[in-house]
Amino acid sequence: MSGPGVSLEVVDLAKSWGAVDVLQDVNFGIEPGGFLTLLGPSGCGKSTILRLVSGLDEVSGGQILIGGKDVARIPAAERNIGMVFQNYALFPHMTIAENITYGLNVRKVPKAEKEKALARVAELMALGKLLDRKPSQLSGGQQQRVALARVLVSDRPLVLMDEPLSNLDAKLRVEIRSEIRSLNKKLGITVVYVTHDQSEALSMSDRVVLMNAGNVSQVGTPQELYDRPANTFAAAFIGTPPMNLLSPEDVRAPATFAPEGGMEARDVIFGVRPESLSLGRAGAEFSATARVESLEYEGKVFLVHLIAPSGTRFIAAHSGDGAPEEGSEVTVGWSASQTHLFSKTDGNRRDFTL
Amino acid sequence: MNMRLSYGMGFILLFIPCSLLVAFTHYPALKALLNSFWNNGSSFRPSRFVGLDNYETLLEDDKLMQVLINSFIYAIGTVPLAIALAIGMALLVNSKLPATGLMRLSFFLPTMLPMVAVANIWLFFYAPGIGLASQLLNAVGLPSINFLGSTDTSLVSMMVVAVWKEAGLFMIFYLAALQSIPTNLKDAARLEGAGSVRIFFTVVMPLLRPTTIFVAVNALINAFRLVDHIVVMTRGGPSNSSSLLLYYIYEVTFGFRDFAYGATLTVLMVVILGILAAFQFWVLDRKAHYQ
């Protein structure tokens, strides 16, 4: 099938529309055959990066190295990149077979070779019976598989995917998610995947690039993003529900607690995941008192919505018996190893000593 | 919401539009068909049933043959040209070029003018010696042509006016259709290595097909329907070189006051238009893709 994937390295990438800078100093990379996800809220520039890498838009600055070669200024068609679009971008007037072989026809691939390639991807994506149909006669999931087939038929070593699952229902999304992941592993192609869904990003990726307003917020493995968020944005974006961010006046820290780097103890933000909080835990290293505002039953756990004296709202995931009563005062505790510390001024992660 | 209209009221509401339809569409159509089987009466000699006599005249009418050939050339010439021009203009104003707003306005302007006004403008363009067209010819060293006064150029001159007038309207339809084509279809084709010409013919044009059918039907009907500029500019002349079927019907009926033969020609025109419309909708429609 596809040859092994290529590496992708983005260096100091920048894009501006007129006077508006939409991307600055974007740096990340992925090894051949890897799965990289660009994650972020809408409007953060992740799709723009994809369009720059594909060559559909022109870069304003920086380099895009594919297999070590800078392609930032060569035409899209010469970059040997495949792309799957959010709403599939199938040609509605062509049959499925014509859609899949469109690129092969453009490149004048001989007929026998073309038919072999078509048969191969049709089998791979289980599209055999649909080849004579028109896209409008297919379900959303089938259309997405055709879009994947159209990319795979050309043996592209690098495939870009722009929110390919966002138009599918929840069940299909999980199905195609694992299908994409297994294609990536089986064929060894490099995948760059754009999504705003953090659970999608965490479950599929080898590396995640978290974007915030045109800047890279954090690059790392899914575990790194979850376990050591680099800043308050990453902390508040990753996890369902995301990390709680508490101000120092709501937190009782040990007397020996001291942030590193000469920061005052009142200039910090404490981060703690909802599942790290335990209700009524006496003698915990860190604790906070709060009123129970409401309860949300999630099956495995209760999500306890709390409101601190300063008015900050936060959430504890309570898995034991005996949910607290609404309106009651509770104490939640957590350990030093579960504590994340951020600077109040720049939002970046800091270390601390006890 | 169970306020039902009484049957009487319903009948009245239906009667008003129906009577208008009958009085101005169906009755005249039927009457024309009937008239074509009767000869022309006068005050001292009432008309009588002549069967297919009028149709025999029609077959032997040399002038009709010329008018039909003119109409055929006129339609074949103006419809594809107007469509091609409309697509070209739509692509132009849909592009990222500067001043597309101004272009849109100027391309659409001829459509907004009444045909009679357009005809008068073009009378000046075509005026021998002093008109814009003659001056342009003189500027490049060619002798001026009497565009409207020569049998060689009068029909083509009429066709140019029609294309100039019609293309702007069709451009609006194509512009709307172009803007409804998702850009990522073109992106996908581009990533597969297709150039812009190939993208236009393999992706854009097929998706414009419903618009093309609609525009072609309308353009063809207009080619038979719009003769105002001929009335103003040439009156079908010289020696019928620019006469079209509808103008000929007008001339026979109201110029020569031959109502019976006028009715016969009208039936012929309706039959021709019916065949053309049926062909376009049934043959082209089947090949069109609708989303």
mmCIF file of C-alpha atoms in Angstrom, chain A residues 51 54-56 76-77 83 85 87 89-94 102-103 105-107 150 154 156, chain B residues 182 184-195 198-199 202-204 206-207 289-291:
data_model
loop_
_atom_site.group_PDB
_atom_site.id
_atom_site.type_symbol
_atom_site.label_atom_id
_atom_site.label_comp_id
_atom_site.label_asym_id
_atom_site.label_seq_id
_atom_site.Cartn_x
_atom_site.Cartn_y
_atom_site.Cartn_z
ATOM 1 C CA ARG A 51 -4.541 25.257 4.508
ATOM 2 C CA SER A 54 -1.612 21.959 1.997
ATOM 3 C CA GLY A 55 -0.708 24.971 -0.106
ATOM 4 C CA LEU A 56 -4.278 26.203 -0.585
ATOM 5 C CA ALA A 76 -0.253 22.798 -3.712
ATOM 6 C CA ALA A 77 -0.363 20.161 -6.440
ATOM 7 C CA MET A 83 -6.672 16.370 2.299
ATOM 8 C CA PHE A 85 -12.467 18.169 4.195
ATOM 9 C CA ASN A 87 -18.038 18.396 4.636
ATOM 10 C CA ALA A 89 -16.030 17.927 -0.642
ATOM 11 C CA LEU A 90 -17.188 15.110 -2.906
ATOM 12 C CA PHE A 91 -18.057 16.145 -6.462
ATOM 13 C CA PRO A 92 -21.855 15.776 -6.480
ATOM 14 C CA HIS A 93 -22.160 15.193 -10.232
ATOM 15 C CA MET A 94 -19.683 12.313 -10.323
ATOM 16 C CA TYR A 102 -10.455 12.109 -10.167
ATOM 17 C CA GLY A 103 -6.838 12.772 -9.189
ATOM 18 C CA ASN A 105 -7.329 10.992 -14.218
ATOM 19 C CA VAL A 106 -5.801 14.429 -13.763
ATOM 20 C CA ARG A 107 -2.369 12.825 -13.561
ATOM 21 C CA ARG A 150 -10.071 9.522 -2.605
ATOM 22 C CA SER A 154 -3.043 8.306 -4.585
ATOM 23 C CA ARG A 156 0.034 10.215 -0.434
ATOM 24 C CA PRO B 182 -18.699 25.163 -2.214
ATOM 25 C CA ASN B 184 -13.724 23.242 -0.973
ATOM 26 C CA LEU B 185 -14.760 21.338 -4.119
ATOM 27 C CA LYS B 186 -12.336 23.526 -6.029
ATOM 28 C CA ASP B 187 -9.768 23.116 -3.239
ATOM 29 C CA ALA B 188 -10.089 19.344 -3.425
ATOM 30 C CA ALA B 189 -9.625 19.397 -7.198
ATOM 31 C CA ARG B 190 -6.626 21.700 -6.860
ATOM 32 C CA LEU B 191 -4.913 19.372 -4.396
ATOM 33 C CA GLU B 192 -5.408 16.550 -6.895
ATOM 34 C CA GLY B 193 -3.369 18.598 -9.324
ATOM 35 C CA ALA B 194 -6.121 20.018 -11.525
ATOM 36 C CA GLY B 195 -5.436 23.404 -13.112
ATOM 37 C CA ARG B 198 -9.681 21.718 -15.827
ATOM 38 C CA ILE B 199 -11.473 22.658 -12.604
ATOM 39 C CA THR B 202 -14.844 19.170 -14.736
ATOM 40 C CA VAL B 203 -16.251 20.723 -11.562
ATOM 41 C CA VAL B 204 -17.743 24.179 -12.118
ATOM 42 C CA PRO B 206 -21.325 20.487 -14.512
ATOM 43 C CA LEU B 207 -22.591 22.143 -11.346
ATOM 44 C CA HIS B 289 -27.393 17.282 -11.838
ATOM 45 C CA TYR B 290 -29.492 18.856 -9.120
ATOM 46 C CA GLN B 291 -28.159 18.882 -5.592
#
